[in-house]
Protein backbone atom coordinates (compact mmCIF):
# COMPACT_ATOMS: atom_id res chain seq x y z
CA UNK A 1 0.00 0.00 0.00
CA UNK A 2 1.39 3.40 -0.89
CA UNK A 3 0.31 6.97 -1.55
CA UNK A 4 -1.95 9.04 0.68
CA UNK A 5 -5.36 7.72 1.64
CA UNK A 6 -7.69 10.59 2.37
CA UNK A 7 -11.37 11.20 2.94
CA UNK A 8 -12.62 14.72 2.19
CA UNK A 9 -15.82 15.92 3.84
CA UNK A 10 -17.72 19.13 3.27
CA UNK A 11 -21.27 20.18 2.62
CA UNK A 12 -22.32 20.36 -1.01
CA UNK A 13 -21.22 23.82 -2.13
CA UNK A 14 -18.25 23.99 0.27
CA UNK A 15 -15.79 23.83 -2.63
CA UNK A 16 -15.03 20.17 -2.03
CA UNK A 17 -14.89 19.20 -5.71
CA UNK A 18 -12.48 22.03 -6.53
CA UNK A 19 -10.24 21.29 -3.57
CA UNK A 20 -10.24 17.56 -4.31
CA UNK A 21 -9.03 18.21 -7.87
CA UNK A 22 -6.15 20.34 -6.54
CA UNK A 23 -5.28 17.90 -3.74
CA UNK A 24 -5.39 14.95 -6.12
CA UNK A 25 -2.79 16.69 -8.30
CA UNK A 26 -0.71 17.74 -5.30
CA UNK A 27 -0.55 14.28 -3.70
CA UNK A 28 -0.71 12.25 -6.91
CA UNK A 29 -3.63 10.21 -5.58
CA UNK A 30 -6.74 9.47 -7.69
CA UNK A 31 -9.79 11.66 -6.97
CA UNK A 32 -12.72 9.32 -6.42
CA UNK A 33 -16.05 11.16 -6.42
CA UNK A 34 -19.01 8.83 -5.88
CA UNK A 35 -21.36 11.55 -7.21
CA UNK A 36 -19.33 11.71 -10.46
CA UNK A 37 -19.25 7.90 -10.67
CA UNK A 38 -23.03 7.72 -10.24
CA UNK A 39 -23.66 10.48 -12.80
CA UNK A 40 -21.48 8.54 -15.26
CA UNK A 41 -23.44 5.36 -14.46
CA UNK A 42 -26.73 7.19 -15.11
CA UNK A 43 -25.39 8.51 -18.44
CA UNK A 44 -24.28 4.99 -19.42
CA UNK A 45 -27.61 3.51 -18.40
CA UNK A 46 -25.88 0.77 -16.36
CA UNK A 47 -27.76 -1.18 -13.70
CA UNK A 48 -26.35 0.97 -10.89
CA UNK A 49 -27.24 4.07 -12.92
CA UNK A 50 -30.84 2.96 -13.34
CA UNK A 51 -31.12 2.43 -9.57
CA UNK A 52 -29.35 5.71 -8.77
CA UNK A 53 -31.42 8.07 -10.89
CA UNK A 54 -34.52 8.39 -8.70
CA UNK A 55 -32.49 8.81 -5.49
CA UNK A 56 -30.32 11.48 -7.10
CA UNK A 57 -33.30 13.34 -8.54
CA UNK A 58 -34.80 13.52 -5.03
CA UNK A 59 -31.51 14.47 -3.31
CA UNK A 60 -31.69 11.23 -1.31
CA UNK A 61 -28.84 8.91 -0.43
CA UNK A 62 -28.54 5.56 -2.19
CA UNK A 63 -28.60 2.47 0.05
CA UNK A 64 -25.27 1.71 1.75
CA UNK A 65 -25.02 -1.76 0.11
CA UNK A 66 -25.10 -0.23 -3.37
CA UNK A 67 -22.49 2.38 -2.48
CA UNK A 68 -20.22 -0.14 -0.77
CA UNK A 69 -20.17 -2.32 -3.90
CA UNK A 70 -19.31 0.70 -6.05
CA UNK A 71 -16.50 1.87 -3.74
CA UNK A 72 -15.09 -1.59 -3.02
CA UNK A 73 -14.70 -2.20 -6.76
CA UNK A 74 -13.09 1.18 -7.32
CA UNK A 75 -10.58 0.79 -4.46
CA UNK A 76 -9.39 -2.50 -5.98
CA UNK A 77 -8.08 -0.74 -9.11
CA UNK A 78 -4.32 -0.56 -9.69
CA UNK A 79 -4.15 3.25 -9.48
CA UNK A 80 -5.50 3.13 -5.92
CA UNK A 81 -3.22 0.28 -4.90
CA UNK A 82 -0.23 2.28 -6.23
CA UNK A 83 -1.14 5.86 -5.36
CA UNK A 84 -3.79 5.82 -2.63
CA UNK A 85 -7.05 7.74 -2.91
CA UNK A 86 -8.91 10.92 -2.20
CA UNK A 87 -12.51 10.03 -1.49
CA UNK A 88 -15.07 12.74 -2.24
CA UNK A 89 -18.73 12.20 -1.36
CA UNK A 90 -18.10 8.89 0.40
CA UNK A 91 -18.64 7.90 3.16
CA UNK A 92 -21.92 9.73 3.76
CA UNK A 93 -23.40 7.59 6.57
CA UNK A 94 -22.08 5.95 9.74
CA UNK A 95 -22.56 2.55 8.07
CA UNK A 96 -20.43 3.61 5.09
CA UNK A 97 -17.78 5.10 7.42
CA UNK A 98 -17.44 1.92 9.48
CA UNK A 99 -17.40 -0.25 6.36
CA UNK A 100 -14.65 1.91 4.81
CA UNK A 101 -12.52 1.71 7.96
CA UNK A 102 -12.95 -2.09 7.93
CA UNK A 103 -12.09 -2.27 4.23
CA UNK A 104 -8.92 -0.17 4.18
CA UNK A 105 -6.53 2.12 6.03
CA UNK A 106 -7.30 5.84 6.04
CA UNK A 107 -4.49 8.31 6.82
CA UNK A 108 -6.72 11.28 7.50
CA UNK A 109 -10.20 12.69 7.04
CA UNK A 110 -10.49 16.43 6.40
CA UNK A 111 -13.70 18.40 6.82
CA UNK A 112 -13.97 21.60 4.77
CA UNK A 113 -16.14 23.61 7.10
CA UNK A 114 -18.48 26.19 5.53
CA UNK A 115 -21.65 27.30 7.37
CA UNK A 116 -24.92 25.89 6.07
CA UNK A 117 -26.40 29.33 5.16
CA UNK A 118 -23.35 30.11 3.01
CA UNK A 119 -23.46 26.85 1.04
CA UNK A 120 -27.22 27.15 0.54
CA UNK A 121 -26.80 30.57 -1.12
CA UNK A 122 -23.93 29.27 -3.23
CA UNK A 123 -25.92 26.26 -4.44
CA UNK A 124 -28.98 28.34 -5.28
CA UNK A 125 -26.72 30.48 -7.47
CA UNK A 126 -24.97 27.53 -9.12
CA UNK A 127 -28.05 25.94 -10.73
CA UNK A 128 -26.91 22.37 -11.56
CA UNK A 129 -29.87 20.35 -12.98
CA UNK A 130 -30.66 18.75 -9.64
CA UNK A 131 -30.21 22.02 -7.67
CA UNK A 132 -33.83 23.08 -7.12
CA UNK A 133 -34.37 24.73 -3.70
CA UNK A 134 -36.29 21.66 -2.46
CA UNK A 135 -33.54 19.27 -3.51
CA UNK A 136 -30.85 21.55 -2.06
CA UNK A 137 -32.64 21.57 1.29
CA UNK A 138 -33.14 17.81 1.13
CA UNK A 139 -29.43 17.27 0.49
CA UNK A 140 -28.41 19.64 3.29
CA UNK A 141 -30.81 17.90 5.68
CA UNK A 142 -29.38 14.50 4.69
CA UNK A 143 -25.89 15.87 5.37
CA UNK A 144 -26.81 16.98 8.89
CA UNK A 145 -28.71 13.81 9.72
CA UNK A 146 -26.44 11.20 8.11
CA UNK A 147 -23.04 12.63 7.29
CA UNK A 148 -22.28 14.69 10.40
CA UNK A 149 -22.45 11.48 12.50
CA UNK A 150 -20.18 9.77 9.92
CA UNK A 151 -17.64 12.60 10.33
CA UNK A 152 -17.80 12.05 14.08
CA UNK A 153 -16.72 8.42 13.54
CA UNK A 154 -13.45 9.68 12.05
CA UNK A 155 -13.05 12.07 14.98
CA UNK A 156 -13.59 9.14 17.35
CA UNK A 157 -10.83 7.23 15.52
CA UNK A 158 -8.51 10.24 15.90
CA UNK A 159 -8.38 10.76 12.13
CA UNK A 160 -10.28 14.02 11.67
CA UNK A 161 -8.84 17.44 10.72
CA UNK A 162 -11.39 20.25 10.54
CA UNK A 163 -10.40 23.09 8.22
CA UNK A 164 -12.04 26.51 7.83
CA UNK A 165 -13.52 26.52 4.31
CA UNK A 166 -14.12 30.28 4.08
CA UNK A 167 -11.67 32.38 2.07
CA UNK A 168 -10.15 32.10 -1.39
CA UNK A 169 -9.67 28.63 -2.90
CA UNK A 170 -5.88 29.05 -2.53
CA UNK A 171 -6.20 29.92 1.15
CA UNK A 172 -8.36 26.86 1.76
CA UNK A 173 -5.94 24.64 -0.18
CA UNK A 174 -3.04 25.90 1.94
CA UNK A 175 -4.92 25.05 5.14
CA UNK A 176 -5.83 21.60 3.82
CA UNK A 177 -2.26 20.78 2.77
CA UNK A 178 -0.92 21.92 6.15
CA UNK A 179 -3.46 19.75 7.98
CA UNK A 180 -2.83 16.70 5.75
CA UNK A 181 0.97 17.04 5.83
CA UNK A 182 0.79 17.11 9.62
CA UNK A 183 -0.71 13.62 9.36
CA UNK A 184 1.15 12.02 6.48
CA UNK A 185 4.57 13.69 6.74
CA UNK A 186 7.15 11.21 5.53
CA UNK A 187 4.54 9.01 3.85
P1 LIG B 1 -22.69 14.50 -4.99
O1 LIG B 1 -22.27 14.95 -6.35
O2 LIG B 1 -21.54 13.96 -4.17
O3 LIG B 1 -23.47 15.54 -4.24
O4 LIG B 1 -23.67 13.25 -5.20
C1 LIG B 1 -24.86 13.39 -5.95
C2 LIG B 1 -25.90 12.38 -5.47
O5 LIG B 1 -25.39 11.04 -5.62
C3 LIG B 1 -26.27 12.48 -3.99
O6 LIG B 1 -27.27 13.46 -3.77
C4 LIG B 1 -26.78 11.06 -3.73
O7 LIG B 1 -28.07 10.87 -4.27
C5 LIG B 1 -25.83 10.21 -4.54
N1 LIG B 1 -24.62 9.81 -3.75
C6 LIG B 1 -23.32 10.18 -3.99
N2 LIG B 1 -22.49 9.65 -3.08
C7 LIG B 1 -23.27 8.91 -2.24
C8 LIG B 1 -23.01 8.13 -1.07
N3 LIG B 1 -21.76 8.00 -0.58
N4 LIG B 1 -24.06 7.52 -0.47
C9 LIG B 1 -25.31 7.64 -0.94
N5 LIG B 1 -25.63 8.38 -2.02
C10 LIG B 1 -24.63 9.01 -2.68
XYZ file of N, CA and C and ligand atoms in Angstrom:
584
model
N 0.837 -1.189 0.000
C 0.000 0.000 0.000
C 0.876 1.244 0.000
N 0.623 2.155 -0.947
C 1.392 3.396 -0.887
C 0.512 4.563 -1.320
N 1.078 5.768 -1.247
C 0.312 6.973 -1.552
C -0.497 7.403 -0.344
N -1.120 8.588 -0.444
C -1.949 9.039 0.681
C -3.371 8.524 0.511
N -4.016 8.280 1.639
C -5.364 7.717 1.641
C -6.238 8.659 2.460
N -6.980 9.482 1.732
C -7.694 10.590 2.367
C -9.186 10.529 2.100
N -9.934 10.983 3.098
C -11.370 11.203 2.937
C -11.605 12.703 3.074
N -12.355 13.287 2.137
C -12.625 14.721 2.187
C -14.121 14.933 2.411
N -14.440 15.575 3.526
C -15.822 15.915 3.843
C -16.060 17.399 3.593
N -17.329 17.739 3.425
C -17.722 19.127 3.270
C -19.127 19.124 2.713
N -19.920 20.091 3.168
C -21.272 20.178 2.619
C -21.193 20.429 1.116
N -22.243 20.023 0.409
C -22.323 20.360 -1.007
C -22.223 21.882 -1.106
N -21.380 22.374 -2.008
C -21.221 23.819 -2.126
C -20.094 24.383 -1.273
N -19.363 23.521 -0.573
C -18.251 23.988 0.272
C -16.948 24.099 -0.516
N -17.008 23.779 -1.821
C -15.791 23.834 -2.635
C -15.017 22.531 -2.602
N -15.692 21.469 -2.199
C -15.032 20.167 -2.027
C -14.506 19.617 -3.345
N -15.311 19.719 -4.406
C -14.887 19.195 -5.709
C -13.631 19.900 -6.212
N -13.639 21.225 -6.102
C -12.481 22.029 -6.533
C -11.242 21.652 -5.728
N -11.394 21.602 -4.425
C -10.243 21.288 -3.566
C -9.747 19.867 -3.818
N -10.665 18.937 -4.061
C -10.239 17.557 -4.314
C -9.411 17.468 -5.590
N -9.799 18.237 -6.618
C -9.034 18.209 -7.870
C -7.610 18.703 -7.614
N -7.471 19.778 -6.837
C -6.147 20.337 -6.542
C -5.337 19.371 -5.667
N -5.992 18.808 -4.655
C -5.282 17.901 -3.737
C -4.861 16.616 -4.449
N -5.700 16.157 -5.370
C -5.387 14.952 -6.122
C -4.100 15.161 -6.924
N -3.992 16.332 -7.552
C -2.786 16.687 -8.304
C -1.584 16.805 -7.352
N -1.793 17.483 -6.251
C -0.708 17.741 -5.297
C -0.129 16.443 -4.723
N -1.010 15.523 -4.348
C -0.547 14.285 -3.700
C -0.400 13.118 -4.668
N -0.833 13.319 -5.919
C -0.707 12.248 -6.907
C -1.604 11.052 -6.620
N -2.696 11.296 -5.910
C -3.632 10.206 -5.580
C -4.926 10.401 -6.372
N -5.509 9.321 -6.900
C -6.740 9.467 -7.687
C -7.900 10.079 -6.891
N -8.600 11.009 -7.553
C -9.788 11.655 -6.974
C -10.988 10.767 -7.269
N -11.585 10.225 -6.233
C -12.722 9.322 -6.416
C -13.974 10.001 -5.880
N -14.802 10.492 -6.792
C -16.052 11.156 -6.418
C -17.194 10.195 -6.701
N -17.898 9.771 -5.648
C -19.006 8.832 -5.876
C -20.134 9.512 -6.650
N -20.337 10.831 -6.432
C -21.361 11.547 -7.207
C -21.031 11.505 -8.696
N -19.752 11.770 -9.051
C -19.334 11.709 -10.463
C -19.494 10.298 -11.014
N -19.135 9.290 -10.203
C -19.253 7.902 -10.675
C -20.718 7.555 -10.948
N -21.601 8.024 -10.049
C -23.030 7.724 -10.235
C -23.591 8.479 -11.437
N -23.179 9.741 -11.616
C -23.662 10.480 -12.797
C -23.196 9.798 -14.085
N -21.968 9.269 -14.072
C -21.477 8.537 -15.256
C -22.299 7.261 -15.461
N -22.641 6.598 -14.362
C -23.435 5.361 -14.458
C -24.832 5.654 -15.008
N -25.409 6.794 -14.594
C -26.726 7.192 -15.113
C -26.620 7.453 -16.618
N -25.572 8.179 -17.013
C -25.388 8.514 -18.436
C -25.207 7.256 -19.276
N -24.514 6.269 -18.724
C -24.276 4.995 -19.419
C -25.520 4.122 -19.466
N -26.426 4.355 -18.505
C -27.607 3.505 -18.401
C -27.294 2.136 -17.814
N -26.231 2.053 -16.998
C -25.882 0.773 -16.362
C -26.904 0.439 -15.273
N -26.800 -0.760 -14.728
C -27.765 -1.181 -13.704
C -27.706 -0.256 -12.483
N -26.486 0.051 -12.020
C -26.345 0.974 -10.887
C -26.947 2.339 -11.249
N -26.707 2.782 -12.474
C -27.235 4.070 -12.919
C -28.748 4.106 -12.897
N -29.365 3.003 -13.339
C -30.839 2.959 -13.342
C -31.382 3.028 -11.924
N -30.681 2.365 -10.971
C -31.120 2.433 -9.569
C -30.878 3.820 -8.985
N -29.782 4.450 -9.394
C -29.352 5.710 -8.767
C -30.246 6.892 -9.125
N -30.745 6.885 -10.351
C -31.423 8.070 -10.891
C -32.482 8.667 -9.959
N -33.410 7.832 -9.472
C -34.522 8.395 -8.702
C -34.039 8.947 -7.366
N -33.046 8.286 -6.750
C -32.491 8.810 -5.494
C -31.840 10.168 -5.750
N -31.049 10.251 -6.821
C -30.318 11.483 -7.098
C -31.282 12.620 -7.417
N -32.324 12.311 -8.191
C -33.303 13.344 -8.539
C -33.955 13.916 -7.284
N -34.123 13.083 -6.259
C -34.801 13.525 -5.033
C -33.814 14.063 -3.995
N -32.505 14.029 -4.292
C -31.509 14.471 -3.310
C -31.379 13.506 -2.150
N -31.760 12.236 -2.387
C -31.694 11.234 -1.313
C -30.456 10.366 -1.477
N -30.015 9.783 -0.379
C -28.844 8.913 -0.431
C -29.218 7.526 -0.933
N -28.334 6.946 -1.768
C -28.541 5.556 -2.191
C -28.291 4.642 -0.994
N -28.849 3.414 -1.046
C -28.602 2.472 0.052
C -27.106 2.177 0.208
N -26.691 1.986 1.466
C -25.272 1.711 1.747
C -24.739 0.532 0.942
N -25.539 -0.555 0.803
C -25.025 -1.760 0.108
C -24.608 -1.422 -1.315
N -25.415 -0.592 -1.978
C -25.098 -0.227 -3.371
C -23.788 0.558 -3.401
N -23.676 1.529 -2.491
C -22.490 2.382 -2.484
C -21.240 1.592 -2.117
N -21.392 0.650 -1.187
C -20.220 -0.136 -0.767
C -19.702 -0.984 -1.912
N -20.612 -1.548 -2.725
C -20.166 -2.318 -3.898
C -19.392 -1.427 -4.859
N -19.943 -0.235 -5.107
C -19.305 0.699 -6.052
C -17.898 1.061 -5.562
N -17.789 1.400 -4.269
C -16.504 1.870 -3.738
C -15.509 0.713 -3.597
N -15.987 -0.441 -3.168
C -15.088 -1.592 -3.018
C -14.438 -1.927 -4.354
N -15.237 -1.940 -5.414
C -14.703 -2.196 -6.764
C -13.662 -1.153 -7.147
N -13.997 0.103 -6.890
C -13.087 1.183 -7.317
C -11.757 1.126 -6.565
N -11.819 0.802 -5.262
C -10.584 0.787 -4.455
C -9.677 -0.386 -4.824
N -10.211 -1.347 -5.565
C -9.391 -2.496 -5.977
C -8.577 -2.202 -7.232
N -8.813 -1.055 -7.874
C -8.083 -0.741 -9.112
C -6.604 -0.453 -8.822
N -5.776 -0.722 -9.837
C -4.322 -0.562 -9.685
C -3.911 0.839 -9.259
N -4.585 1.876 -9.805
C -4.151 3.246 -9.482
C -4.285 3.520 -7.984
N -5.300 2.946 -7.361
C -5.495 3.132 -5.922
C -4.445 2.342 -5.143
N -4.209 1.121 -5.582
C -3.215 0.284 -4.903
C -1.851 0.992 -4.942
N -1.539 1.633 -6.078
C -0.230 2.278 -6.230
C -0.142 3.671 -5.613
N -1.236 4.442 -5.716
C -1.136 5.865 -5.365
C -2.068 6.312 -4.249
N -2.855 5.426 -3.687
C -3.788 5.815 -2.634
C -5.081 6.371 -3.211
N -5.762 7.203 -2.435
C -7.050 7.738 -2.906
C -7.418 9.001 -2.166
N -8.301 9.739 -2.797
C -8.911 10.919 -2.205
C -10.407 10.732 -2.399
N -11.079 10.329 -1.362
C -12.508 10.026 -1.488
C -13.333 11.290 -1.289
N -14.245 11.532 -2.219
C -15.069 12.744 -2.241
C -16.533 12.311 -2.349
N -17.312 12.580 -1.312
C -18.729 12.197 -1.360
C -18.997 10.822 -0.775
N -17.992 10.194 -0.260
C -18.096 8.895 0.401
C -17.040 8.866 1.502
N -17.346 8.386 2.701
C -18.641 7.899 3.161
C -19.595 9.042 3.511
N -20.884 8.744 3.460
C -21.922 9.735 3.761
C -22.813 9.287 4.921
N -22.599 8.096 5.433
C -23.396 7.590 6.572
C -22.432 6.892 7.538
N -22.906 6.677 8.776
C -22.080 5.948 9.743
C -21.783 4.542 9.229
N -22.777 3.889 8.611
C -22.558 2.545 8.068
C -21.456 2.529 7.016
N -21.472 3.521 6.128
C -20.430 3.607 5.094
C -19.064 3.892 5.728
N -19.048 4.746 6.762
C -17.783 5.097 7.423
C -17.163 3.866 8.065
N -17.978 3.111 8.803
C -17.445 1.924 9.481
C -16.988 0.884 8.465
N -17.767 0.731 7.392
C -17.396 -0.251 6.361
C -16.086 0.154 5.690
N -15.906 1.453 5.429
C -14.655 1.910 4.809
C -13.473 1.611 5.726
N -13.627 1.913 7.015
C -12.524 1.709 7.956
C -12.210 0.226 8.131
N -13.198 -0.645 7.907
C -12.953 -2.094 7.931
C -12.247 -2.555 6.666
N -12.537 -1.855 5.561
C -12.091 -2.270 4.229
C -10.641 -1.867 3.974
N -10.220 -0.722 4.545
C -8.918 -0.171 4.184
C -8.391 0.759 5.267
N -7.132 1.142 5.125
C -6.527 2.116 6.032
C -6.815 3.516 5.511
N -7.115 4.439 6.409
C -7.304 5.840 6.042
C -6.263 6.643 6.832
N -5.501 7.497 6.127
C -4.485 8.305 6.816
C -5.113 9.483 7.543
N -6.080 10.107 6.907
C -6.721 11.281 7.502
C -8.055 11.558 6.834
N -8.946 12.179 7.589
C -10.200 12.694 7.041
C -10.177 14.199 7.277
N -10.430 14.978 6.227
C -10.493 16.429 6.399
C -11.918 16.896 6.155
N -12.344 17.845 6.964
C -13.695 18.395 6.821
C -13.554 19.864 6.444
N -14.012 20.210 5.231
C -13.967 21.603 4.770
C -15.217 22.283 5.302
N -15.011 23.093 6.332
C -16.137 23.613 7.100
C -16.628 24.958 6.550
N -17.835 24.952 6.000
C -18.484 26.190 5.534
C -19.908 26.179 6.105
N -20.328 27.286 6.735
C -21.651 27.298 7.371
C -22.773 26.993 6.376
N -23.817 26.369 6.898
C -24.916 25.889 6.072
C -25.590 27.018 5.283
N -25.741 28.216 5.883
C -26.403 29.327 5.156
C -25.562 29.751 3.952
N -24.248 29.703 4.099
C -23.354 30.115 3.006
C -23.451 29.118 1.847
N -23.412 27.816 2.141
C -23.463 26.847 1.037
C -24.830 26.856 0.364
N -25.879 27.125 1.131
C -27.222 27.151 0.541
C -27.304 28.259 -0.502
N -26.816 29.452 -0.166
C -26.804 30.568 -1.121
C -25.964 30.225 -2.347
N -24.801 29.626 -2.111
C -23.925 29.270 -3.234
C -24.617 28.282 -4.166
N -25.286 27.290 -3.597
C -25.918 26.256 -4.435
C -27.102 26.815 -5.203
N -27.840 27.730 -4.574
C -28.976 28.338 -5.276
C -28.472 29.114 -6.493
N -27.285 29.717 -6.374
C -26.723 30.484 -7.474
C -26.070 29.633 -8.548
N -25.771 28.372 -8.226
C -24.973 27.532 -9.118
C -25.826 26.842 -10.181
N -27.065 26.422 -9.771
C -28.051 25.936 -10.726
C -27.721 24.689 -11.509
N -27.047 23.667 -10.888
C -26.912 22.370 -11.561
C -28.320 21.810 -11.747
N -28.529 20.869 -12.670
C -29.868 20.354 -12.979
C -30.657 19.923 -11.747
N -29.942 19.258 -10.805
C -30.660 18.749 -9.637
C -30.631 19.748 -8.469
N -30.287 21.010 -8.721
C -30.211 22.024 -7.669
C -31.471 22.879 -7.539
N -32.650 22.285 -7.465
C -33.830 23.081 -7.122
C -33.779 23.354 -5.620
N -34.436 24.434 -5.136
C -34.367 24.730 -3.700
C -34.798 23.551 -2.831
N -35.816 22.808 -3.263
C -36.290 21.665 -2.462
C -35.200 20.604 -2.360
N -34.559 20.325 -3.506
C -33.544 19.270 -3.515
C -32.308 19.725 -2.727
N -31.978 21.013 -2.837
C -30.848 21.546 -2.062
C -31.121 21.353 -0.568
N -32.325 21.713 -0.129
C -32.645 21.572 1.291
C -32.656 20.113 1.715
N -33.145 19.241 0.832
C -33.145 17.813 1.125
C -31.710 17.295 1.302
N -30.819 17.729 0.409
C -29.431 17.267 0.494
C -28.737 17.803 1.746
N -29.024 19.066 2.073
C -28.410 19.636 3.289
C -28.938 18.940 4.540
N -30.234 18.608 4.525
C -30.815 17.898 5.679
C -30.194 16.506 5.801
N -30.003 15.841 4.669
C -29.378 14.503 4.688
C -27.953 14.609 5.233
N -27.267 15.678 4.887
C -25.894 15.866 5.373
C -25.886 15.976 6.899
N -26.778 16.816 7.428
C -26.811 16.983 8.895
C -27.176 15.683 9.589
N -28.194 14.995 9.047
C -28.711 13.806 9.723
C -27.778 12.613 9.582
N -27.196 12.427 8.399
C -26.443 11.196 8.112
C -24.931 11.394 8.114
N -24.483 12.509 7.514
C -23.036 12.634 7.285
C -22.304 13.214 8.486
N -22.940 14.161 9.205
C -22.280 14.695 10.396
C -21.929 13.562 11.375
N -22.843 12.604 11.637
C -22.446 11.479 12.502
C -21.316 10.628 11.901
N -21.273 10.527 10.561
C -20.179 9.768 9.917
C -18.844 10.483 10.154
N -18.857 11.822 10.067
C -17.638 12.596 10.328
C -17.172 12.344 11.760
N -18.140 12.278 12.671
C -17.804 12.046 14.080
C -17.116 10.702 14.291
N -17.414 9.716 13.431
C -16.724 8.420 13.540
C -15.228 8.602 13.305
N -14.877 9.448 12.329
C -13.446 9.682 12.055
C -12.801 10.448 13.195
N -13.569 11.363 13.804
C -13.048 12.074 14.978
C -12.791 11.068 16.099
N -13.729 10.138 16.286
C -13.588 9.143 17.347
C -12.364 8.248 17.118
N -12.022 8.027 15.849
C -10.833 7.226 15.518
C -9.559 8.078 15.502
N -9.687 9.356 15.867
C -8.512 10.238 15.905
C -7.983 10.595 14.535
N -8.849 10.534 13.508
C -8.383 10.755 12.132
C -8.839 12.085 11.536
N -9.634 12.851 12.289
C -10.276 14.023 11.674
C -9.477 15.322 11.825
N -9.372 16.065 10.725
C -8.845 17.437 10.725
C -9.951 18.341 10.202
N -10.357 19.324 10.998
C -11.390 20.253 10.544
C -10.711 21.531 10.060
N -11.077 21.949 8.840
C -10.401 23.088 8.221
C -11.444 24.146 7.865
N -11.137 25.409 8.169
C -12.038 26.513 7.829
C -12.116 26.623 6.306
N -13.337 26.502 5.763
C -13.521 26.517 4.313
C -13.868 27.887 3.747
N -13.853 28.932 4.588
C -14.115 30.280 4.078
C -12.806 30.914 3.644
N -12.878 31.747 2.590
C -11.670 32.383 2.073
C -11.495 32.018 0.617
N -10.363 32.413 0.030
C -10.146 32.100 -1.385
C -9.824 30.609 -1.512
N -10.038 30.041 -2.713
C -9.672 28.632 -2.901
C -8.215 28.352 -2.530
N -7.296 29.274 -2.864
C -5.878 29.052 -2.528
C -5.651 29.026 -1.019
N -6.356 29.910 -0.314
C -6.205 29.917 1.149
C -6.687 28.601 1.745
N -7.815 28.115 1.229
C -8.362 26.864 1.762
C -7.424 25.705 1.421
N -6.887 25.696 0.198
C -5.940 24.640 -0.180
C -4.739 24.633 0.763
N -4.211 25.825 1.071
C -3.035 25.902 1.944
C -3.347 25.317 3.318
N -4.539 25.610 3.827
C -4.923 25.049 5.142
C -5.041 23.531 5.071
N -5.640 23.054 3.964
C -5.827 21.598 3.819
C -4.477 20.887 3.747
N -3.575 21.424 2.931
C -2.263 20.780 2.771
C -1.510 20.773 4.104
N -1.596 21.883 4.851
C -0.919 21.923 6.152
C -1.493 20.858 7.087
N -2.819 20.732 7.098
C -3.461 19.751 7.982
C -3.098 18.324 7.564
N -3.116 18.065 6.257
C -2.833 16.705 5.752
C -1.358 16.370 5.973
N -0.468 17.310 5.660
C 0.969 17.040 5.828
C 1.310 16.755 7.287
N 0.578 17.392 8.204
C 0.786 17.113 9.619
C 0.485 15.655 9.965
N -0.317 15.017 9.136
C -0.710 13.617 9.364
C 0.141 12.625 8.595
N 0.512 13.003 7.373
C 1.149 12.015 6.480
C 2.606 12.362 6.195
N 3.175 13.297 6.977
C 4.567 13.686 6.743
C 5.434 12.435 6.706
N 6.262 12.369 5.666
C 7.148 11.214 5.525
C 6.520 10.049 4.829
N 5.214 10.145 4.512
C 4.540 9.015 3.854
C 4.952 8.962 2.382
P -22.686 14.500 -4.988
O -22.267 14.947 -6.353
O -21.536 13.959 -4.170
O -23.474 15.544 -4.245
O -23.671 13.246 -5.202
C -24.860 13.390 -5.951
C -25.904 12.378 -5.469
O -25.391 11.037 -5.617
C -26.272 12.480 -3.995
O -27.266 13.461 -3.768
C -26.783 11.061 -3.725
O -28.072 10.873 -4.267
C -25.830 10.211 -4.539
N -24.616 9.814 -3.749
C -23.323 10.181 -3.994
N -22.493 9.649 -3.084
C -23.272 8.908 -2.237
C -23.006 8.129 -1.075
N -21.763 7.998 -0.576
N -24.064 7.523 -0.470
C -25.312 7.644 -0.940
N -25.634 8.376 -2.020
C -24.630 9.012 -2.676
